[in-house]
Coordinates of C-alpha atoms in Angstrom, one line a residue:
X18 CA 38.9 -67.9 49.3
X19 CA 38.5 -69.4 46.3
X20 CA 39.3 -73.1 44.3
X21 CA 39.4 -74.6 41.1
X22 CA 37.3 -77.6 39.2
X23 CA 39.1 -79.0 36.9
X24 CA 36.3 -80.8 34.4
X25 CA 37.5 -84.0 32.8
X26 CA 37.0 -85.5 30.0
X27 CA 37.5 -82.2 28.4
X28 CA 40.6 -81.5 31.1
X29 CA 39.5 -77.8 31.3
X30 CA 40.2 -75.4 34.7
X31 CA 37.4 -73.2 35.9
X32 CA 37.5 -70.8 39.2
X33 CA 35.5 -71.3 41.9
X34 CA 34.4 -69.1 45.0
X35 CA 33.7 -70.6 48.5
X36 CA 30.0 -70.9 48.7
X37 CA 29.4 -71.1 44.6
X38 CA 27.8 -73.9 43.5
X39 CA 29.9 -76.5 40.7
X40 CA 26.7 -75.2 38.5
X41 CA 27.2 -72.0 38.5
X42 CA 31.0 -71.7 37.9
X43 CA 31.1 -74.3 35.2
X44 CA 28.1 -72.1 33.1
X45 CA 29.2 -68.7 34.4
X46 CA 32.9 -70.0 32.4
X47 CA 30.8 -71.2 29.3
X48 CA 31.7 -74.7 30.1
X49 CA 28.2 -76.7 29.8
X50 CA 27.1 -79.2 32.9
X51 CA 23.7 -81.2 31.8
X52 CA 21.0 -79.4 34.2
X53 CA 17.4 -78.7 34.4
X54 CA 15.5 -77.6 37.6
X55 CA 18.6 -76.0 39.1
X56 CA 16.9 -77.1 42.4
X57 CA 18.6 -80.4 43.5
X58 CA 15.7 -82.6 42.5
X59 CA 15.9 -84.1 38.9
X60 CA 19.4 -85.5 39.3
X61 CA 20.3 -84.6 35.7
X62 CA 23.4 -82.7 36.8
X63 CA 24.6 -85.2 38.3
X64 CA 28.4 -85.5 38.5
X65 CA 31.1 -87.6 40.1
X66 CA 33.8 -86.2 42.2
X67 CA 37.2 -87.7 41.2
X68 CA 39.6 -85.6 43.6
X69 CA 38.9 -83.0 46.3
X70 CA 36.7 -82.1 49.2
X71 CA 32.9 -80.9 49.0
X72 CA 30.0 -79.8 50.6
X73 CA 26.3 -82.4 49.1
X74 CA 24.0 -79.0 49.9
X75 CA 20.6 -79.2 49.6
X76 CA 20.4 -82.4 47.1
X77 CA 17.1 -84.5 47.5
X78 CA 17.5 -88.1 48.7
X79 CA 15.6 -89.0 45.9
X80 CA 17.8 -87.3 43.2
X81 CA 21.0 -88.4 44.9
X82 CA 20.7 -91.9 46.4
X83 CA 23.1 -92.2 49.9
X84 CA 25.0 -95.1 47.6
X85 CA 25.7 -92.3 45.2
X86 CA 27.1 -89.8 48.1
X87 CA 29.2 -92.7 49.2
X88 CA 30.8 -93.0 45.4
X89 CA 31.5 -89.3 45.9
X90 CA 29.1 -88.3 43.3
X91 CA 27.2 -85.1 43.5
X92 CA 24.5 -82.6 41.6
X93 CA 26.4 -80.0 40.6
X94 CA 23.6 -77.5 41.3
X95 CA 24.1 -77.8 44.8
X96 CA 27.8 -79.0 45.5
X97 CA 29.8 -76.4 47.1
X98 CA 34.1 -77.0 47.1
X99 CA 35.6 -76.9 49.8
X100 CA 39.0 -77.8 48.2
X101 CA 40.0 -77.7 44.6
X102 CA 37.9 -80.4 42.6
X103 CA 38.6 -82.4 39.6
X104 CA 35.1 -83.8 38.8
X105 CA 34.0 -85.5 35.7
X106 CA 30.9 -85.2 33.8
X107 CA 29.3 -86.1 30.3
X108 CA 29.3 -83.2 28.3
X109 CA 28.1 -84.3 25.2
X110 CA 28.8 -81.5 22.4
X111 CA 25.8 -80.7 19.9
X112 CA 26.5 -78.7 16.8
X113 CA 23.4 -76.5 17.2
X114 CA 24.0 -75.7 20.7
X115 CA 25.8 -72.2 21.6
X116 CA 28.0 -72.6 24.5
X117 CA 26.7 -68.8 26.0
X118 CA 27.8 -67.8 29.5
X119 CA 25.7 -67.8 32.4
X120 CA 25.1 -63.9 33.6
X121 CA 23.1 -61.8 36.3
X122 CA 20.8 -59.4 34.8
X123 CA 18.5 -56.7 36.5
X124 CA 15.0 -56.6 34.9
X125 CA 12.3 -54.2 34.9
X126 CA 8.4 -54.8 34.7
X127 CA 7.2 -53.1 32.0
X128 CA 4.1 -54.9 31.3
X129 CA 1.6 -57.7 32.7
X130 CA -1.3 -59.3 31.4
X131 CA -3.4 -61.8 32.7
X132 CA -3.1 -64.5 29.4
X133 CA -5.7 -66.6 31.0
X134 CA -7.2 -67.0 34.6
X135 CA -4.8 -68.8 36.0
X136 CA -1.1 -67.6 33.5
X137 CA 0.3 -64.4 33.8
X138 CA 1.8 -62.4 31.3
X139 CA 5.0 -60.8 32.5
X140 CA 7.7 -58.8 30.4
X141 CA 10.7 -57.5 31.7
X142 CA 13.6 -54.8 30.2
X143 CA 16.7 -56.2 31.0
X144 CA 19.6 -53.5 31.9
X145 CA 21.0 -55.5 29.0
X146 CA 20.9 -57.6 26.4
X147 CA 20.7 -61.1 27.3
X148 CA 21.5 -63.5 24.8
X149 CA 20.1 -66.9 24.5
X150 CA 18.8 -69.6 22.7
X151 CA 15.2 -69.9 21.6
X152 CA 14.0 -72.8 24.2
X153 CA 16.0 -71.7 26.9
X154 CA 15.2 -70.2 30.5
X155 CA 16.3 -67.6 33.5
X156 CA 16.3 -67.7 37.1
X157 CA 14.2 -65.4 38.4
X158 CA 14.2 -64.0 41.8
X159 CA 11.0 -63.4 44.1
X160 CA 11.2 -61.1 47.0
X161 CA 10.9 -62.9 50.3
X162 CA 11.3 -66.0 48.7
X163 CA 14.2 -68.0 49.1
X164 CA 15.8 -69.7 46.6
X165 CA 15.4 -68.7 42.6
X166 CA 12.4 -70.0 40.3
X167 CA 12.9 -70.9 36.9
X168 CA 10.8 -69.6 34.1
X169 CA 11.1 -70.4 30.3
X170 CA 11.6 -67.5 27.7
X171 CA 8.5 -66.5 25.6
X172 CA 10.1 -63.8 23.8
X173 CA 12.2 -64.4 20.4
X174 CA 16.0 -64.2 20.5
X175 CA 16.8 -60.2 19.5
X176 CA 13.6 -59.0 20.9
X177 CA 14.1 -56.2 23.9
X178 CA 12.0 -57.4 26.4
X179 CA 11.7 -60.7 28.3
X180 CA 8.2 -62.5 28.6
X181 CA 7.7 -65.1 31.0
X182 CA 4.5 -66.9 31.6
X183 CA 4.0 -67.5 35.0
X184 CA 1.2 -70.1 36.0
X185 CA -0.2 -69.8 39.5
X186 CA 0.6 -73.0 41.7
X187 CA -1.8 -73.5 44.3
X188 CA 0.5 -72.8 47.8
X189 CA 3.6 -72.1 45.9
X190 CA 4.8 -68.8 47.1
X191 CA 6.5 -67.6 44.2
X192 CA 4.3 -68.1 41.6
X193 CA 1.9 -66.2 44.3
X194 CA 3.6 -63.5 45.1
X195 CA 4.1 -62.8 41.4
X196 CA 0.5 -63.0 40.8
X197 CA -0.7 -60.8 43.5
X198 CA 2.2 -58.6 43.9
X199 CA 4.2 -58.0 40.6
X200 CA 3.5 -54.4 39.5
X201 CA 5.0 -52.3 36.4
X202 CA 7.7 -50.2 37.5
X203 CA 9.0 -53.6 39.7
X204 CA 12.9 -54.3 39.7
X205 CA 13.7 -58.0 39.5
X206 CA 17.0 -59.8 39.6
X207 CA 17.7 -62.8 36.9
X208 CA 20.2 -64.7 35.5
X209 CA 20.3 -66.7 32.1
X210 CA 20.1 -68.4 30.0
X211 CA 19.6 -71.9 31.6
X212 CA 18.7 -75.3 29.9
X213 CA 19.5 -77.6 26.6
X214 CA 16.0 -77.2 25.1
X215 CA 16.7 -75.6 22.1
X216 CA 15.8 -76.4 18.2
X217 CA 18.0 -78.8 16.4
X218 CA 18.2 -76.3 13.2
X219 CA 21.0 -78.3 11.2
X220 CA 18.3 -80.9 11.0
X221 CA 16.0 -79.3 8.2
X222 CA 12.8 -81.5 8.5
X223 CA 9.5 -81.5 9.8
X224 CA 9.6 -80.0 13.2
X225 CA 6.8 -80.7 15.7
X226 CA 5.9 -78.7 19.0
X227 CA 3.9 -80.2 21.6
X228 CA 2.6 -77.5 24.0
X229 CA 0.2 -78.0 27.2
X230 CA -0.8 -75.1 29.2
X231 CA 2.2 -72.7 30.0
X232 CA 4.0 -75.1 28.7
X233 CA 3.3 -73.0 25.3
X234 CA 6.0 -70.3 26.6
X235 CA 9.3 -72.2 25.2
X236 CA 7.6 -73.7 21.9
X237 CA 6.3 -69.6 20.9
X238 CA 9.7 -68.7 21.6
X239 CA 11.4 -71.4 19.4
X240 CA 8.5 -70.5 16.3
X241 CA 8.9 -67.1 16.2
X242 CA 13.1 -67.7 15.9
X243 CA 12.4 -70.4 12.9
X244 CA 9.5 -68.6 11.5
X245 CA 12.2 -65.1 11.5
X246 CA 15.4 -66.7 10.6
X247 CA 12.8 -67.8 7.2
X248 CA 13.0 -71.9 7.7
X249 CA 10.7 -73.4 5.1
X250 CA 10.2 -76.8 6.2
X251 CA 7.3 -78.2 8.0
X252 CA 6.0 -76.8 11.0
X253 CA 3.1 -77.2 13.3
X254 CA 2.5 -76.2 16.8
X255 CA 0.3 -78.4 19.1
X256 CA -1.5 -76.2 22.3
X257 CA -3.5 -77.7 24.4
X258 CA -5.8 -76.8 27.1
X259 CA -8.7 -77.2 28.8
X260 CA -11.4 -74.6 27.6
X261 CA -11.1 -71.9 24.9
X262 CA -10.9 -69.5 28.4
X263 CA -7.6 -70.8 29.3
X264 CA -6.4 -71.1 25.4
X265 CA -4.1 -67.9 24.9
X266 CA -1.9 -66.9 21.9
X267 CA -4.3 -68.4 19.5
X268 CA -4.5 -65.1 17.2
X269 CA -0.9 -64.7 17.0
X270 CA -0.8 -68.0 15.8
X271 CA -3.5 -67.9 13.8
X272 CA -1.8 -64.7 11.7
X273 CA 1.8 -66.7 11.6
X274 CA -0.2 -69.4 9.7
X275 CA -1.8 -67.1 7.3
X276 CA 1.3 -65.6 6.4
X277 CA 3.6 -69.1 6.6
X278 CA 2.2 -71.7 4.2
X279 CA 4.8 -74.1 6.2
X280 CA 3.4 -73.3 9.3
X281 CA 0.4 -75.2 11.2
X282 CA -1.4 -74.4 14.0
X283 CA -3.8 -76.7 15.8
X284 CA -5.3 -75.8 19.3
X285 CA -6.9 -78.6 21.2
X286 CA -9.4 -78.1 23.9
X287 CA -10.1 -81.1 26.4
X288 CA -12.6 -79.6 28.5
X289 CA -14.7 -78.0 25.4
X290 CA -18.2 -76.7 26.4
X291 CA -18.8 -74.3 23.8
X292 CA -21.1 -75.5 20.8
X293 CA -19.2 -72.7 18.8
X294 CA -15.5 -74.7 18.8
X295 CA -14.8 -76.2 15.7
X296 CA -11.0 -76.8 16.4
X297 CA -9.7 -80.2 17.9
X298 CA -11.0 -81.9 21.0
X299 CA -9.6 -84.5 23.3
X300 CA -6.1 -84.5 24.3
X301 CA -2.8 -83.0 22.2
X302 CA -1.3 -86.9 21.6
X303 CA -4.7 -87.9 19.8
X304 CA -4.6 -84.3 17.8
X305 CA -0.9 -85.2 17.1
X306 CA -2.5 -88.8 15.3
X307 CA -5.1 -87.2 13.9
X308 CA -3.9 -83.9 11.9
X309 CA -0.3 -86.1 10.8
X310 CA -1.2 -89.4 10.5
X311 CA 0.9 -92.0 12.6
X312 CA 4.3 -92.0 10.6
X313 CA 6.6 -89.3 12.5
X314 CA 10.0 -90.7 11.2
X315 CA 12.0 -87.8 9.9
X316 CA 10.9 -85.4 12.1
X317 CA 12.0 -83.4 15.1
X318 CA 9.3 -83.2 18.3
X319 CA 9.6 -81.0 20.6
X320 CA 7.3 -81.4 24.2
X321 CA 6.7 -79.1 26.6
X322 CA 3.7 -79.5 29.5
X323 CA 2.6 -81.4 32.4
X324 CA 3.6 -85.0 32.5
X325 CA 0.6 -86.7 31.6
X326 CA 0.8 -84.8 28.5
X327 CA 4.4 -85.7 27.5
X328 CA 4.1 -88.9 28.4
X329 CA 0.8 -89.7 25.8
X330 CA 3.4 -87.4 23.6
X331 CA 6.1 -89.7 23.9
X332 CA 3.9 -93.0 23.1
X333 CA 2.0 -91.7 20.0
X334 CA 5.4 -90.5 18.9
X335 CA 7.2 -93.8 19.6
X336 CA 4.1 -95.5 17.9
X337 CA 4.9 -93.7 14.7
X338 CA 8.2 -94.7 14.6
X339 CA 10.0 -91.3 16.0
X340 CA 12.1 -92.3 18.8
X341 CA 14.8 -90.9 21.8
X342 CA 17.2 -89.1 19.6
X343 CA 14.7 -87.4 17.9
X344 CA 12.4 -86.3 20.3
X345 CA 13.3 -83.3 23.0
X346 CA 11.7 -82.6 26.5
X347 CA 11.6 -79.3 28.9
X348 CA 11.3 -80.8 32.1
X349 CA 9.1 -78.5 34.9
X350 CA 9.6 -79.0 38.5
X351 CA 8.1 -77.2 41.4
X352 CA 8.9 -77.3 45.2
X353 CA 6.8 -79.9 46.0
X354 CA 8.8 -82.1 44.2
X355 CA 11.1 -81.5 46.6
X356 CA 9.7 -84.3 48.9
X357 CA 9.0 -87.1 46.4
X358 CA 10.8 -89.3 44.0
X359 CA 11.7 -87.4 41.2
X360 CA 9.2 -88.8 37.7
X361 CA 10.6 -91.0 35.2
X362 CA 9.0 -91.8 32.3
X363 CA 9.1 -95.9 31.5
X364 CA 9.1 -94.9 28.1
X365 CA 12.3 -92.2 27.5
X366 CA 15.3 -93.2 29.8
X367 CA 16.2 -89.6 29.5
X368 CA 13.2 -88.7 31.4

């Protein structure tokens, strides 16, 4: 049996099965719903209901206060019909954004590598294309694990293969299983592309990536597509991590420098035992002051990494006089977030 949403202000119809989450019909229609974690707990697709009968699902209390349930609002990434909906949402319309449909895919591991001790190296061959945006992310399957795990793109638009780097989280089975179990030859399903992080390439000025960790897979993605596509303004990349062990990529971006005078790259290790570093020490927000000064207006930042990390980001940013509109976060969330409030920075009400 199925229904229909109809999605106001823009007053378009979508179909929807019995079971399918608002979510998923909205994207799988092209029609973009705000999201991130896809997992009922950052509240960002957060909708109200305006006609018609539903099912919550498995929305945190945090992300979806019982005040809110009473107003009939929802998180789309959960909600389930159980009626025909109208709903309305704030779908804000960005001229660099492509509007691309959500899709299943089937992908095959063709190659894994071990990028540090702890990040794993995955690509996939997709039994198609799958076309996204530089930035964005799939949904990635685990066998025996329920529910989908989301994983950000590492791999240029056009390029065959997907990468993914996958960070082991201590007791998250997923993450685990991938780890331990992932093997070349290994069918996994996916669907994509997921997520509003994505280059703002009508703005041509300085653009800044902020990168801690894993957090590096979105940020090589999005300089490979600028660096190809020939942009010539200003670009640096930020990576930060503890030791040079767990610092990976660092060649590649060493060579893109070489051969892009626009292009900076400037590793930061906070952990640094090694007499032999030269690079940057400390944390990426004091690297940030240090290698541009502390006058970011006219610029374009882009974070990515654990929240300590994007919240020194945010503060060194707002300090040199790059603020909100200017500044774009991927937000990470794991299961264990699942069972407390969900973070909000008291610097970014976006966050």
């Amino acid at each position: 049996m199925g229904y229909q949403i109809t999605i106001e202000p823009l007053g378009q119809t979508v179909e929807i099965a019995e079971g399918q989450t608002v979510l998923d019909a909205c994207l799988r229609a092209g029609v973009w719903i705000p999201h991130a974690c896809c997992h009922g707990l950052c509240a960002t697709c957060k909708v109200q209901v305006l006609d018609g009968e539903f099912e919550h699902g498995e929305a945190s209390p945090f992300a979806l206060m019982d005040f809110e349930r009473d107003e009939n609002k929802v998180l789309a990434c959960c909600a389930t019909p159980q009626s025909d909906l109208v709903i309305e949402a704030e779908v804000d319309e960005d001229p660099d954004a492509r509007y691309l449909p959500l899709q299943d895919f089937l992908g095959q591991v063709v190659r894994r590598e071990m990028l540090t001790p702890t990040i794993l190296g995955l690509w996939l061959q997709p039994d198609r294309a799958i076309a996204f945006q530089a930035g964005q992310y799939v949904m990635l399957q685990v066998p025996g694990v329920q529910g989908a795990r989301a994983f950000s793109i590492a791999s240029a638009p056009g390029d065959a293969l997907i990468e993914l780097h996958i960070r082991k989280v201590d007791g998250g089975p997923a993450t685990t299983w991938l780890h331990e179990h992932a093997v070349v030859g290994q069918r996994l399903d996916l669907s994509g592309p997921f997520g509003r992080f994505f280059v703002r390439k009508s703005a041509t000025r300085q653009a800044i990536f902020l990168a801690g960790g894993s957090g590096l897979s979105s940020p090589k993605s999005m300089v490979l597509d600028l660096l190809a596509e020939g942009a010539d303004y200003p670009i640096t990349l930020f990576h930060g991590a503890r030791t040079r062990q767990e610092l990976y990529f660092a060649e590649l971006f060493e060579a893109l420098a070489a051969q892009h005078a626009n292009f900076r790259y400037v590793p930061v290790l906070s952990a640094n035992d090694e007499a032999t570093w030269t690079g940057a020490t400390g944390y990426v927000h004091q690297a940030l002051q240090q290698h541009l000064g502390n006058d970011f207006r006219g610029s374009k930042a882009y974070l990515c990494g654990p929240p300590p990390m994007i919240e020194g980001c945010i503060a060194t940013l707002m300090q040199g006089r790059l603020f909100e509109p200017d500044i774009y976060t991927e937000k990470f969330f794991t299961a264990a977030d699942a069972g407390a409030p969900a973070r909000r920075s008291p610097l970014f009400k976006s966050l």
